[in-house]
mmCIF file of C-alpha atoms and ligand atoms in Angstrom:
data_model
loop_
_atom_site.group_PDB
_atom_site.id
_atom_site.type_symbol
_atom_site.label_atom_id
_atom_site.label_comp_id
_atom_site.label_asym_id
_atom_site.label_seq_id
_atom_site.Cartn_x
_atom_site.Cartn_y
_atom_site.Cartn_z
ATOM 1 C CA MET A 1 0.538 24.807 -0.403
ATOM 2 C CA LYS A 2 -0.090 24.507 3.318
ATOM 3 C CA ARG A 3 2.037 21.847 4.977
ATOM 4 C CA GLY A 4 0.305 18.492 5.118
ATOM 5 C CA TYR A 5 -2.366 19.531 2.626
ATOM 6 C CA TRP A 6 -2.949 18.649 -1.005
ATOM 7 C CA GLY A 7 -5.535 21.208 -2.041
ATOM 8 C CA ALA A 8 -8.554 20.645 0.182
ATOM 9 C CA PHE A 9 -7.334 17.206 1.260
ATOM 10 C CA GLY A 10 -5.034 16.029 4.029
ATOM 11 C CA GLY A 11 -4.450 17.874 7.298
ATOM 12 C CA ARG A 12 -4.373 16.698 10.876
ATOM 13 C CA PHE A 13 -7.794 16.209 12.418
ATOM 14 C CA VAL A 14 -6.868 14.564 15.698
ATOM 15 C CA PRO A 15 -7.590 14.866 19.422
ATOM 16 C CA GLU A 16 -5.269 17.209 21.330
ATOM 17 C CA LEU A 17 -3.591 14.242 23.036
ATOM 18 C CA LEU A 18 -2.214 13.009 19.720
ATOM 19 C CA MET A 19 -0.560 16.295 18.808
ATOM 20 C CA PRO A 20 2.705 15.872 20.791
ATOM 21 C CA PRO A 21 3.745 12.550 19.173
ATOM 22 C CA LEU A 22 2.654 13.795 15.733
ATOM 23 C CA LEU A 23 4.685 16.990 16.080
ATOM 24 C CA GLU A 24 7.675 15.018 17.303
ATOM 25 C CA LEU A 25 7.318 12.714 14.309
ATOM 26 C CA GLU A 26 6.957 15.629 11.894
ATOM 27 C CA LYS A 27 10.177 17.119 13.244
ATOM 28 C CA ALA A 28 12.026 13.802 12.887
ATOM 29 C CA PHE A 29 10.708 13.371 9.345
ATOM 30 C CA GLU A 30 11.864 16.863 8.402
ATOM 31 C CA GLU A 31 15.213 16.837 10.176
ATOM 32 C CA ILE A 32 16.422 13.228 10.437
ATOM 33 C CA ALA A 33 14.978 11.543 7.336
ATOM 34 C CA PRO A 34 16.701 13.855 4.774
ATOM 35 C CA SER A 35 20.121 13.566 6.482
ATOM 36 C CA ARG A 36 22.911 11.793 4.686
ATOM 37 C CA THR A 37 23.384 9.244 7.484
ATOM 38 C CA PHE A 38 19.716 8.268 7.407
ATOM 39 C CA ARG A 39 19.554 8.074 3.596
ATOM 40 C CA GLU A 40 22.629 5.870 3.427
ATOM 41 C CA GLU A 41 21.375 3.536 6.125
ATOM 42 C CA PHE A 42 17.920 3.326 4.530
ATOM 43 C CA ASP A 43 19.258 2.706 1.022
ATOM 44 C CA GLY A 44 21.671 0.096 2.377
ATOM 45 C CA LEU A 45 18.874 -1.823 4.111
ATOM 46 C CA LEU A 46 16.637 -1.624 1.042
ATOM 47 C CA ALA A 47 19.474 -3.122 -0.994
ATOM 48 C CA ASP A 48 20.779 -5.823 1.351
ATOM 49 C CA PHE A 49 17.748 -6.730 3.452
ATOM 50 C CA VAL A 50 14.821 -6.124 1.073
ATOM 51 C CA GLY A 51 16.677 -7.066 -2.118
ATOM 52 C CA ARG A 52 16.240 -3.799 -4.037
ATOM 53 C CA PRO A 53 16.202 -2.678 -6.729
ATOM 54 C CA SER A 54 13.280 -4.913 -7.623
ATOM 55 C CA PRO A 55 13.367 -5.757 -11.340
ATOM 56 C CA VAL A 56 11.073 -4.502 -14.069
ATOM 57 C CA TYR A 57 9.967 -7.532 -16.061
ATOM 58 C CA ARG A 58 8.443 -7.524 -19.551
ATOM 59 C CA CYS A 59 5.614 -10.077 -19.845
ATOM 60 C CA ASP A 60 6.377 -11.394 -23.336
ATOM 61 C CA ARG A 61 3.494 -13.837 -23.590
ATOM 62 C CA LEU A 62 0.776 -11.516 -22.286
ATOM 63 C CA SER A 63 2.183 -8.582 -24.263
ATOM 64 C CA GLU A 64 1.834 -10.530 -27.469
ATOM 65 C CA GLU A 65 -1.647 -11.717 -26.604
ATOM 66 C CA LEU A 66 -2.850 -8.216 -25.670
ATOM 67 C CA GLY A 67 -1.030 -6.265 -28.383
ATOM 68 C CA LEU A 68 0.800 -3.977 -25.966
ATOM 69 C CA ASN A 69 4.029 -3.977 -23.967
ATOM 70 C CA LEU A 70 3.256 -5.049 -20.424
ATOM 71 C CA TYR A 71 5.954 -4.404 -17.811
ATOM 72 C CA LEU A 72 5.712 -5.381 -14.152
ATOM 73 C CA LYS A 73 7.515 -3.577 -11.344
ATOM 74 C CA ARG A 74 8.273 -6.625 -9.215
ATOM 75 C CA GLU A 75 7.507 -5.513 -5.643
ATOM 76 C CA ASP A 76 6.377 -9.118 -5.138
ATOM 77 C CA LEU A 77 10.056 -10.071 -5.046
ATOM 78 C CA ASN A 78 10.802 -7.952 -1.968
ATOM 79 C CA HIS A 79 11.568 -9.684 1.322
ATOM 80 C CA THR A 80 8.190 -10.616 2.913
ATOM 81 C CA GLY A 81 6.549 -10.494 -0.500
ATOM 82 C CA ALA A 82 5.196 -6.983 -1.014
ATOM 83 C CA HIS A 83 5.926 -3.250 -1.073
ATOM 84 C CA LYS A 84 4.925 -2.765 2.587
ATOM 85 C CA ILE A 85 8.453 -3.512 3.845
ATOM 86 C CA ASN A 86 9.805 -0.299 2.194
ATOM 87 C CA ASN A 87 7.646 1.752 4.532
ATOM 88 C CA THR A 88 8.136 -0.264 7.717
ATOM 89 C CA ILE A 89 11.928 -0.137 7.389
ATOM 90 C CA GLY A 90 11.773 3.626 6.788
ATOM 91 C CA GLN A 91 9.588 4.220 9.841
ATOM 92 C CA GLY A 92 11.514 1.675 11.919
ATOM 93 C CA LEU A 93 14.793 3.382 11.163
ATOM 94 C CA LEU A 94 13.306 6.777 12.005
ATOM 95 C CA THR A 95 12.018 5.323 15.301
ATOM 96 C CA LYS A 96 15.508 4.142 16.156
ATOM 97 C CA HIS A 97 16.981 7.557 15.366
ATOM 98 C CA MET A 98 14.314 9.145 17.588
ATOM 99 C CA GLY A 99 15.607 6.987 20.450
ATOM 100 C CA LYS A 100 12.381 4.991 20.825
ATOM 101 C CA LYS A 101 12.256 1.272 21.481
ATOM 102 C CA VAL A 102 8.863 -0.033 20.362
ATOM 103 C CA LEU A 103 7.007 -0.185 17.043
ATOM 104 C CA LEU A 104 3.221 -0.325 17.323
ATOM 105 C CA ALA A 105 1.197 -1.405 14.334
ATOM 106 C CA GLU A 106 -2.367 -2.123 13.371
ATOM 107 C CA THR A 107 -3.128 -4.791 10.843
ATOM 108 C CA GLY A 108 -6.205 -6.186 9.136
ATOM 109 C CA ALA A 109 -5.067 -8.911 6.794
ATOM 110 C CA GLY A 110 -1.793 -9.228 8.670
ATOM 111 C CA GLN A 111 0.529 -8.186 5.838
ATOM 112 C CA HIS A 112 1.470 -4.877 7.454
ATOM 113 C CA GLY A 113 1.878 -6.671 10.800
ATOM 114 C CA VAL A 114 4.354 -9.090 9.265
ATOM 115 C CA ALA A 115 6.264 -6.267 7.522
ATOM 116 C CA THR A 116 6.429 -4.270 10.775
ATOM 117 C CA ALA A 117 7.493 -7.286 12.850
ATOM 118 C CA THR A 118 10.211 -8.031 10.304
ATOM 119 C CA ALA A 119 11.601 -4.480 10.281
ATOM 120 C CA ALA A 120 11.403 -4.193 14.086
ATOM 121 C CA THR A 121 13.322 -7.402 14.679
ATOM 122 C CA MET A 122 15.992 -6.542 12.129
ATOM 123 C CA LEU A 123 16.455 -3.096 13.740
ATOM 124 C CA GLY A 124 16.472 -4.407 17.323
ATOM 125 C CA LEU A 125 13.110 -2.867 18.249
ATOM 126 C CA GLU A 126 10.183 -4.450 20.071
ATOM 127 C CA CYS A 127 6.976 -4.878 18.100
ATOM 128 C CA VAL A 128 3.358 -4.925 19.274
ATOM 129 C CA VAL A 129 0.683 -5.599 16.651
ATOM 130 C CA TYR A 130 -2.985 -4.795 17.277
ATOM 131 C CA MET A 131 -5.406 -6.917 15.358
ATOM 132 C CA GLY A 132 -9.180 -7.360 15.530
ATOM 133 C CA ALA A 133 -10.041 -10.719 17.112
ATOM 134 C CA THR A 134 -12.008 -11.703 14.003
ATOM 135 C CA ASP A 135 -8.981 -10.966 11.831
ATOM 136 C CA VAL A 136 -6.707 -12.960 14.165
ATOM 137 C CA GLU A 137 -8.881 -15.994 13.431
ATOM 138 C CA ARG A 138 -9.171 -15.327 9.700
ATOM 139 C CA GLN A 139 -5.461 -14.650 9.189
ATOM 140 C CA SER A 140 -3.855 -17.301 11.367
ATOM 141 C CA TYR A 141 -0.955 -17.842 8.955
ATOM 142 C CA ASN A 142 0.191 -14.215 9.245
ATOM 143 C CA VAL A 143 -0.403 -14.238 13.009
ATOM 144 C CA ARG A 144 1.931 -17.223 13.278
ATOM 145 C CA ARG A 145 4.528 -15.440 11.121
ATOM 146 C CA MET A 146 4.423 -12.359 13.385
ATOM 147 C CA LYS A 147 4.856 -14.497 16.488
ATOM 148 C CA GLN A 148 7.705 -16.424 14.883
ATOM 149 C CA LEU A 149 9.420 -13.067 14.286
ATOM 150 C CA GLY A 150 9.081 -12.228 17.975
ATOM 151 C CA ALA A 151 6.197 -9.744 17.807
ATOM 152 C CA LYS A 152 3.452 -9.544 20.400
ATOM 153 C CA VAL A 153 0.020 -9.871 18.796
ATOM 154 C CA MET A 154 -2.849 -8.232 20.717
ATOM 155 C CA PRO A 155 -6.311 -9.456 19.659
ATOM 156 C CA ILE A 156 -8.912 -6.677 20.045
ATOM 157 C CA GLU A 157 -12.316 -7.834 21.246
ATOM 158 C CA SER A 158 -14.158 -4.494 21.015
ATOM 159 C CA GLY A 159 -16.439 -3.144 18.262
ATOM 160 C CA THR A 160 -16.529 -5.155 15.056
ATOM 161 C CA LYS A 161 -13.235 -6.822 16.083
ATOM 162 C CA THR A 162 -11.601 -5.760 12.802
ATOM 163 C CA LEU A 163 -9.161 -3.185 11.419
ATOM 164 C CA LYS A 164 -10.732 0.022 12.701
ATOM 165 C CA ASP A 165 -10.891 -1.319 16.269
ATOM 166 C CA ALA A 166 -7.233 -2.312 15.975
ATOM 167 C CA ILE A 167 -6.359 1.226 14.806
ATOM 168 C CA ASN A 168 -8.120 2.726 17.836
ATOM 169 C CA ALA A 169 -6.283 0.396 20.217
ATOM 170 C CA ALA A 170 -2.887 1.181 18.662
ATOM 171 C CA LEU A 171 -3.601 4.931 18.875
ATOM 172 C CA ARG A 172 -4.548 4.642 22.557
ATOM 173 C CA THR A 173 -1.223 2.969 23.342
ATOM 174 C CA TRP A 174 0.681 5.575 21.314
ATOM 175 C CA ILE A 175 -0.964 8.351 23.338
ATOM 176 C CA SER A 176 -0.215 6.731 26.686
ATOM 177 C CA ASP A 177 3.342 5.547 25.885
ATOM 178 C CA GLN A 178 4.559 8.237 23.522
ATOM 179 C CA LYS A 179 8.048 8.477 25.001
ATOM 180 C CA THR A 180 8.949 4.916 24.087
ATOM 181 C CA THR A 181 6.679 3.980 21.176
ATOM 182 C CA HIS A 182 6.142 4.880 17.540
ATOM 183 C CA TYR A 183 2.920 4.103 15.697
ATOM 184 C CA CYS A 184 3.936 2.632 12.356
ATOM 185 C CA LEU A 185 0.986 3.373 10.062
ATOM 186 C CA GLY A 186 0.764 0.976 7.126
ATOM 187 C CA THR A 187 -0.413 3.165 4.260
ATOM 188 C CA ALA A 188 -0.252 6.691 2.837
ATOM 189 C CA ALA A 189 -3.273 7.854 4.860
ATOM 190 C CA GLY A 190 -3.830 9.223 8.371
ATOM 191 C CA PRO A 191 -2.874 12.619 9.811
ATOM 192 C CA HIS A 192 0.133 14.674 8.648
ATOM 193 C CA PRO A 193 3.010 13.735 8.409
ATOM 194 C CA PHE A 194 2.014 10.101 7.635
ATOM 195 C CA PRO A 195 0.806 10.534 4.015
ATOM 196 C CA ALA A 196 3.917 12.530 3.047
ATOM 197 C CA MET A 197 6.241 10.241 4.980
ATOM 198 C CA VAL A 198 4.861 6.954 3.646
ATOM 199 C CA LYS A 199 4.989 8.425 0.121
ATOM 200 C CA GLU A 200 8.631 9.353 0.651
ATOM 201 C CA PHE A 201 9.541 5.816 1.778
ATOM 202 C CA GLN A 202 7.537 4.167 -1.049
ATOM 203 C CA SER A 203 8.702 6.506 -3.806
ATOM 204 C CA VAL A 204 11.719 4.239 -4.267
ATOM 205 C CA ILE A 205 9.331 2.219 -6.480
ATOM 206 C CA SER A 206 8.989 4.931 -9.143
ATOM 207 C CA ARG A 207 12.528 6.227 -8.697
ATOM 208 C CA GLU A 208 13.804 2.792 -9.730
ATOM 209 C CA ALA A 209 11.091 2.121 -12.306
ATOM 210 C CA ARG A 210 11.684 5.418 -14.125
ATOM 211 C CA ARG A 211 15.354 4.594 -14.603
ATOM 212 C CA GLN A 212 14.622 0.943 -15.472
ATOM 213 C CA MET A 213 12.018 1.843 -18.114
ATOM 214 C CA LEU A 214 14.408 4.374 -19.677
ATOM 215 C CA GLU A 215 17.113 1.706 -19.779
ATOM 216 C CA LYS A 216 14.840 -0.967 -21.240
ATOM 217 C CA THR A 217 12.732 1.042 -23.682
ATOM 218 C CA GLY A 218 14.586 4.341 -24.140
ATOM 219 C CA ARG A 219 11.573 6.320 -22.935
ATOM 220 C CA LEU A 220 9.110 6.785 -20.109
ATOM 221 C CA PRO A 221 6.110 4.428 -19.897
ATOM 222 C CA ASP A 222 2.876 5.582 -21.546
ATOM 223 C CA VAL A 223 0.783 4.384 -18.619
ATOM 224 C CA VAL A 224 1.509 3.508 -14.973
ATOM 225 C CA VAL A 225 -1.142 1.372 -13.240
ATOM 226 C CA ALA A 226 -1.418 0.452 -9.558
ATOM 227 C CA CYS A 227 -4.090 -0.891 -7.237
ATOM 228 C CA VAL A 228 -5.352 1.476 -4.535
ATOM 229 C CA GLY A 229 -6.243 0.399 -1.000
ATOM 230 C CA GLY A 230 -4.967 3.090 1.329
ATOM 231 C CA GLY A 231 -2.845 4.170 -1.607
ATOM 232 C CA SER A 232 0.784 3.549 -0.603
ATOM 233 C CA ASN A 233 1.987 1.344 -3.466
ATOM 234 C CA ALA A 234 0.130 3.561 -5.946
ATOM 235 C CA ILE A 235 1.575 6.838 -4.645
ATOM 236 C CA GLY A 236 5.014 5.224 -4.558
ATOM 237 C CA ALA A 237 4.586 4.043 -8.147
ATOM 238 C CA PHE A 238 3.267 7.457 -9.299
ATOM 239 C CA ALA A 239 5.625 9.754 -7.348
ATOM 240 C CA ASP A 240 8.476 10.243 -9.811
ATOM 241 C CA PHE A 241 6.134 10.346 -12.829
ATOM 242 C CA ILE A 242 3.737 13.025 -11.516
ATOM 243 C CA GLY A 243 5.837 15.757 -13.132
ATOM 244 C CA ASP A 244 5.826 13.987 -16.523
ATOM 245 C CA ALA A 245 2.581 15.149 -18.098
ATOM 246 C CA GLY A 246 2.861 12.522 -20.855
ATOM 247 C CA VAL A 247 2.679 9.609 -18.429
ATOM 248 C CA ARG A 248 -0.909 8.513 -17.777
ATOM 249 C CA LEU A 249 -1.423 7.528 -14.130
ATOM 250 C CA VAL A 250 -4.180 5.044 -13.295
ATOM 251 C CA GLY A 251 -5.235 3.844 -9.851
ATOM 252 C CA VAL A 252 -7.571 0.867 -9.616
ATOM 253 C CA GLU A 253 -9.951 0.499 -6.685
ATOM 254 C CA ALA A 254 -11.796 -2.631 -5.588
ATOM 255 C CA ALA A 255 -15.462 -2.595 -6.569
ATOM 256 C CA GLY A 256 -16.405 -5.665 -4.484
ATOM 257 C CA THR A 257 -18.710 -8.220 -6.090
ATOM 258 C CA GLY A 258 -20.048 -5.622 -8.531
ATOM 259 C CA GLU A 259 -23.697 -6.309 -7.656
ATOM 260 C CA PRO A 260 -25.749 -3.104 -7.494
ATOM 261 C CA GLY A 261 -25.302 -1.450 -4.099
ATOM 262 C CA CYS A 262 -22.710 -4.002 -2.934
ATOM 263 C CA ALA A 263 -20.118 -3.177 -0.298
ATOM 264 C CA ASN A 264 -16.903 -2.059 -1.989
ATOM 265 C CA SER A 265 -13.554 -0.446 -1.266
ATOM 266 C CA ALA A 266 -13.739 2.366 -3.786
ATOM 267 C CA PRO A 267 -14.009 5.733 -1.995
ATOM 268 C CA LEU A 268 -12.514 7.690 -4.920
ATOM 269 C CA ASN A 269 -15.082 6.329 -7.350
ATOM 270 C CA LEU A 270 -18.070 5.813 -5.081
ATOM 271 C CA GLY A 271 -17.444 7.925 -1.963
ATOM 272 C CA SER A 272 -17.551 11.575 -0.911
ATOM 273 C CA PRO A 273 -15.228 13.962 0.977
ATOM 274 C CA GLY A 274 -15.013 13.711 4.746
ATOM 275 C CA VAL A 275 -12.646 13.108 7.642
ATOM 276 C CA LEU A 276 -11.428 9.625 8.601
ATOM 277 C CA HIS A 277 -8.488 8.630 10.794
ATOM 278 C CA GLY A 278 -7.218 12.192 11.061
ATOM 279 C CA THR A 279 -7.223 13.211 7.409
ATOM 280 C CA ARG A 280 -9.674 14.886 5.023
ATOM 281 C CA THR A 281 -10.104 12.637 2.028
ATOM 282 C CA MET A 282 -12.603 10.679 -0.036
ATOM 283 C CA LEU A 283 -14.405 8.007 1.946
ATOM 284 C CA LEU A 284 -17.327 5.645 2.025
ATOM 285 C CA GLN A 285 -19.984 7.198 4.247
ATOM 286 C CA THR A 286 -23.724 7.399 4.606
ATOM 287 C CA ASP A 287 -25.599 10.664 3.947
ATOM 288 C CA ASP A 288 -25.328 11.537 7.633
ATOM 289 C CA GLY A 289 -21.590 10.869 7.800
ATOM 290 C CA GLN A 290 -21.415 7.337 9.253
ATOM 291 C CA ILE A 291 -18.468 5.346 7.895
ATOM 292 C CA MET A 292 -19.674 2.411 5.804
ATOM 293 C CA GLY A 293 -18.257 -1.111 5.936
ATOM 294 C CA SER A 294 -15.940 -1.859 3.028
ATOM 295 C CA ASN A 295 -15.442 -5.118 1.184
ATOM 296 C CA SER A 296 -13.138 -6.723 -1.365
ATOM 297 C CA ILE A 297 -11.901 -10.201 -2.158
ATOM 298 C CA ALA A 298 -8.422 -8.681 -1.718
ATOM 299 C CA PRO A 299 -7.907 -8.277 2.043
ATOM 300 C CA GLY A 300 -5.323 -5.506 1.615
ATOM 301 C CA LEU A 301 -7.739 -3.285 -0.330
ATOM 302 C CA ASP A 302 -10.538 -3.564 2.224
ATOM 303 C CA TYR A 303 -10.535 -0.014 3.668
ATOM 304 C CA PRO A 304 -13.276 2.678 3.504
ATOM 305 C CA GLY A 305 -10.819 5.585 3.053
ATOM 306 C CA VAL A 306 -7.823 6.456 0.903
ATOM 307 C CA GLY A 307 -4.696 8.593 1.180
ATOM 308 C CA PRO A 308 -5.439 12.324 0.711
ATOM 309 C CA GLU A 309 -2.991 12.886 -2.147
ATOM 310 C CA HIS A 310 -4.974 10.488 -4.326
ATOM 311 C CA ALA A 311 -8.121 12.549 -3.663
ATOM 312 C CA TYR A 312 -6.143 15.574 -4.852
ATOM 313 C CA LEU A 313 -4.675 13.856 -7.932
ATOM 314 C CA GLN A 314 -8.213 12.818 -8.844
ATOM 315 C CA ALA A 315 -9.684 16.293 -8.247
ATOM 316 C CA THR A 316 -6.963 17.935 -10.347
ATOM 317 C CA GLU A 317 -7.271 15.201 -13.002
ATOM 318 C CA ARG A 318 -3.559 14.378 -12.896
ATOM 319 C CA ALA A 319 -4.426 10.754 -12.174
ATOM 320 C CA GLU A 320 -7.537 8.773 -12.971
ATOM 321 C CA TYR A 321 -9.136 6.153 -10.777
ATOM 322 C CA ASP A 322 -11.120 3.238 -12.103
ATOM 323 C CA LEU A 323 -12.647 0.065 -10.695
ATOM 324 C CA ALA A 324 -12.203 -3.684 -10.945
ATOM 325 C CA VAL A 325 -14.658 -6.198 -9.471
ATOM 326 C CA ASP A 326 -13.692 -9.351 -7.539
ATOM 327 C CA ALA A 327 -14.278 -11.672 -10.512
ATOM 328 C CA GLU A 328 -12.039 -9.609 -12.808
ATOM 329 C CA ALA A 329 -9.274 -9.670 -10.197
ATOM 330 C CA VAL A 330 -9.583 -13.454 -9.872
ATOM 331 C CA GLU A 331 -9.420 -13.793 -13.656
ATOM 332 C CA ALA A 332 -6.255 -11.658 -13.737
ATOM 333 C CA PHE A 333 -4.836 -13.737 -10.855
ATOM 334 C CA HIS A 334 -5.210 -16.896 -12.980
ATOM 335 C CA LYS A 335 -4.123 -15.201 -16.184
ATOM 336 C CA LEU A 336 -0.791 -13.931 -14.857
ATOM 337 C CA SER A 337 -0.135 -17.231 -13.065
ATOM 338 C CA ARG A 338 -0.712 -19.276 -16.209
ATOM 339 C CA ALA A 339 0.783 -16.955 -18.821
ATOM 340 C CA GLU A 340 3.853 -15.699 -16.969
ATOM 341 C CA GLY A 341 4.601 -17.990 -14.032
ATOM 342 C CA ILE A 342 3.906 -15.185 -11.559
ATOM 343 C CA ILE A 343 1.162 -15.552 -8.936
ATOM 344 C CA PRO A 344 0.103 -11.974 -8.163
ATOM 345 C CA ALA A 345 -1.462 -10.810 -4.898
ATOM 346 C CA LEU A 346 -5.234 -10.407 -5.263
ATOM 347 C CA GLU A 347 -4.660 -6.702 -4.560
ATOM 348 C CA SER A 348 -2.214 -6.321 -7.450
ATOM 349 C CA SER A 349 -4.530 -8.465 -9.600
ATOM 350 C CA HIS A 350 -6.926 -5.490 -9.671
ATOM 351 C CA ALA A 351 -4.300 -3.435 -11.527
ATOM 352 C CA VAL A 352 -3.619 -6.297 -13.951
ATOM 353 C CA ALA A 353 -7.381 -6.716 -14.455
ATOM 354 C CA TRP A 354 -7.680 -3.091 -15.564
ATOM 355 C CA VAL A 355 -5.043 -3.651 -18.251
ATOM 356 C CA LEU A 356 -6.775 -6.831 -19.467
ATOM 357 C CA ARG A 357 -10.112 -5.006 -19.709
ATOM 358 C CA ARG A 358 -8.725 -1.895 -21.423
ATOM 359 C CA ALA A 359 -6.216 -3.660 -23.713
ATOM 360 C CA GLY A 360 -8.133 -2.427 -26.767
ATOM 361 C CA GLU A 361 -7.390 1.238 -26.079
ATOM 362 C CA LEU A 362 -3.811 0.475 -24.960
ATOM 363 C CA LYS A 363 -2.672 -1.110 -28.255
ATOM 364 C CA GLY A 364 1.056 -0.620 -28.819
ATOM 365 C CA LYS A 365 1.541 1.263 -25.539
ATOM 366 C CA ASN A 366 4.191 0.651 -22.904
ATOM 367 C CA VAL A 367 2.196 -0.143 -19.780
ATOM 368 C CA LEU A 368 3.904 -0.400 -16.398
ATOM 369 C CA VAL A 369 1.959 -2.199 -13.668
ATOM 370 C CA CYS A 370 3.065 -2.018 -10.055
ATOM 371 C CA LEU A 371 2.895 -5.653 -8.971
ATOM 372 C CA SER A 372 2.573 -4.732 -5.307
ATOM 373 C CA GLY A 373 2.842 -8.249 -3.897
ATOM 374 C CA ARG A 374 2.858 -11.979 -4.451
ATOM 375 C CA GLY A 375 -0.237 -14.102 -4.264
ATOM 376 C CA ASP A 376 0.922 -17.162 -2.352
ATOM 377 C CA LYS A 377 -1.032 -15.753 0.610
ATOM 378 C CA ASP A 378 -4.228 -15.733 -1.464
ATOM 379 C CA ILE A 379 -4.357 -19.326 -2.675
ATOM 380 C CA ASP A 380 -6.569 -20.314 0.288
ATOM 381 C CA ILE A 381 -9.017 -17.483 -0.472
ATOM 382 C CA ILE A 382 -9.251 -18.620 -4.079
ATOM 383 C CA GLU A 383 -9.739 -22.267 -3.088
ATOM 384 C CA GLU A 384 -12.293 -21.525 -0.371
ATOM 385 C CA ALA A 385 -14.290 -19.414 -2.830
ATOM 386 C CA GLY A 386 -14.302 -22.393 -5.190
ATOM 387 C CA LEU A 387 -12.375 -20.358 -7.772
ATOM 388 C CA ALA A 388 -9.266 -22.518 -8.085
ATOM 389 C CA LYS A 389 -8.262 -23.632 -11.559
ATOM 390 C CA GLU A 390 -7.101 -27.158 -12.364
ATOM 391 C CA GLY A 391 -3.907 -27.979 -14.300
ATOM 392 C CA ALA A 392 -2.992 -27.826 -17.965
ATOM 393 C CA SER A 393 -5.230 -24.935 -19.095
ATOM 394 C CA ARG A 394 -4.143 -21.395 -19.849
HETATM 395 C C1 LIG B 1 -1.602 -3.891 1.671
HETATM 396 C C2 LIG B 1 -1.470 -4.185 0.235
HETATM 397 C C3 LIG B 1 -2.005 -3.337 -0.755
HETATM 398 C C4 LIG B 1 -2.846 -2.137 -0.432
HETATM 399 O O1 LIG B 1 -2.205 -1.125 0.259
HETATM 400 P P1 LIG B 1 -1.790 0.245 -0.426
HETATM 401 O O2 LIG B 1 -1.422 1.097 0.724
HETATM 402 O O3 LIG B 1 -2.966 0.762 -1.188
HETATM 403 O O4 LIG B 1 -0.655 -0.035 -1.317
HETATM 404 C C5 LIG B 1 -1.782 -3.635 -2.073
HETATM 405 N N1 LIG B 1 -1.074 -4.736 -2.440
HETATM 406 C C6 LIG B 1 -0.554 -5.580 -1.529
HETATM 407 C C7 LIG B 1 0.199 -6.767 -2.003
HETATM 408 C C8 LIG B 1 -0.732 -5.340 -0.174
HETATM 409 O O5 LIG B 1 -0.227 -6.196 0.734
#
């Protein structure tokens, strides 16, 4: 297989000016990241700073109710509350080894900004986070967290003032300051080597989970389920199971409100192949190739593209990709909170929702859900949408 490609997907479709920093990064990923020094440092930080390994927890109450064995890979227990920190520490450490001083990041909901600011500060790097001005207003809590951690937040006033404008601004700075900066992409998408590199840093999820499931149940899980935004927690949760043909891999995309023709964040289910942000993948586009606006109640899933390896796993039928609508995710959010004492991120709630809906066909199975993050950040969204649930009921 050609480097940076998964079948017809992946690649590096970028302007000439971006090639030097991408080639430099590719070299660092191939030469520095596999070295023993790097591995030991990375593993040490994942253990002592992030709190890994994250546990696998069996949901006794929900398992009984659903007639299956539901296990959660607890990425919500990581420092900063989600899987994103695995990737930002990996890229931050690589940046340091490359002799650069600044981490640049784009962020929509602010979660990746917080994870990048955290890793940068811990590693002694500067951090500049680009964020659409609209998102800065919507996500003031995360903006305040980034500032508290010492990051510089740059509100972007151009275009729609959201994620894609922030990406463009971060890329412009990377091009002009490539000697001193690294662009820390937040998901397993973008031009080569980002999808392969982010997968590598997130694959700790399935490396741990494989061992933990064997220890707890004596065998591999029957099904592994993860939500898919850009695809980083899902590819990390799938990685070490891809070679095990008996393990069913399920990615769950956000279908938006579910009304006919509604905006969604489900390029694998509802999109078509094309090029976005430097990679050939499945994306939401009009017939003449204009990128469509995406939507989901889960801010972290709200992206019109997806990592190229997922497009390949779908095309080769090694993984399947299904949908969950906003209301199902909210129901799963309440269900897990009330049955298990775990408030899941609205993103992760999409994966839980799939299990709730398909429980009938999963009877007796060992189902492992990647609980990508915790939902404390989403309580305001639930309340503002009038979807909060009062005490005492299950
Ligand atoms: C950002 C985020 C996601 C979506 O990103 P992926 O790259 O698809 O994993 C999912 N869950 C949580 C908690 C997030 O913060």
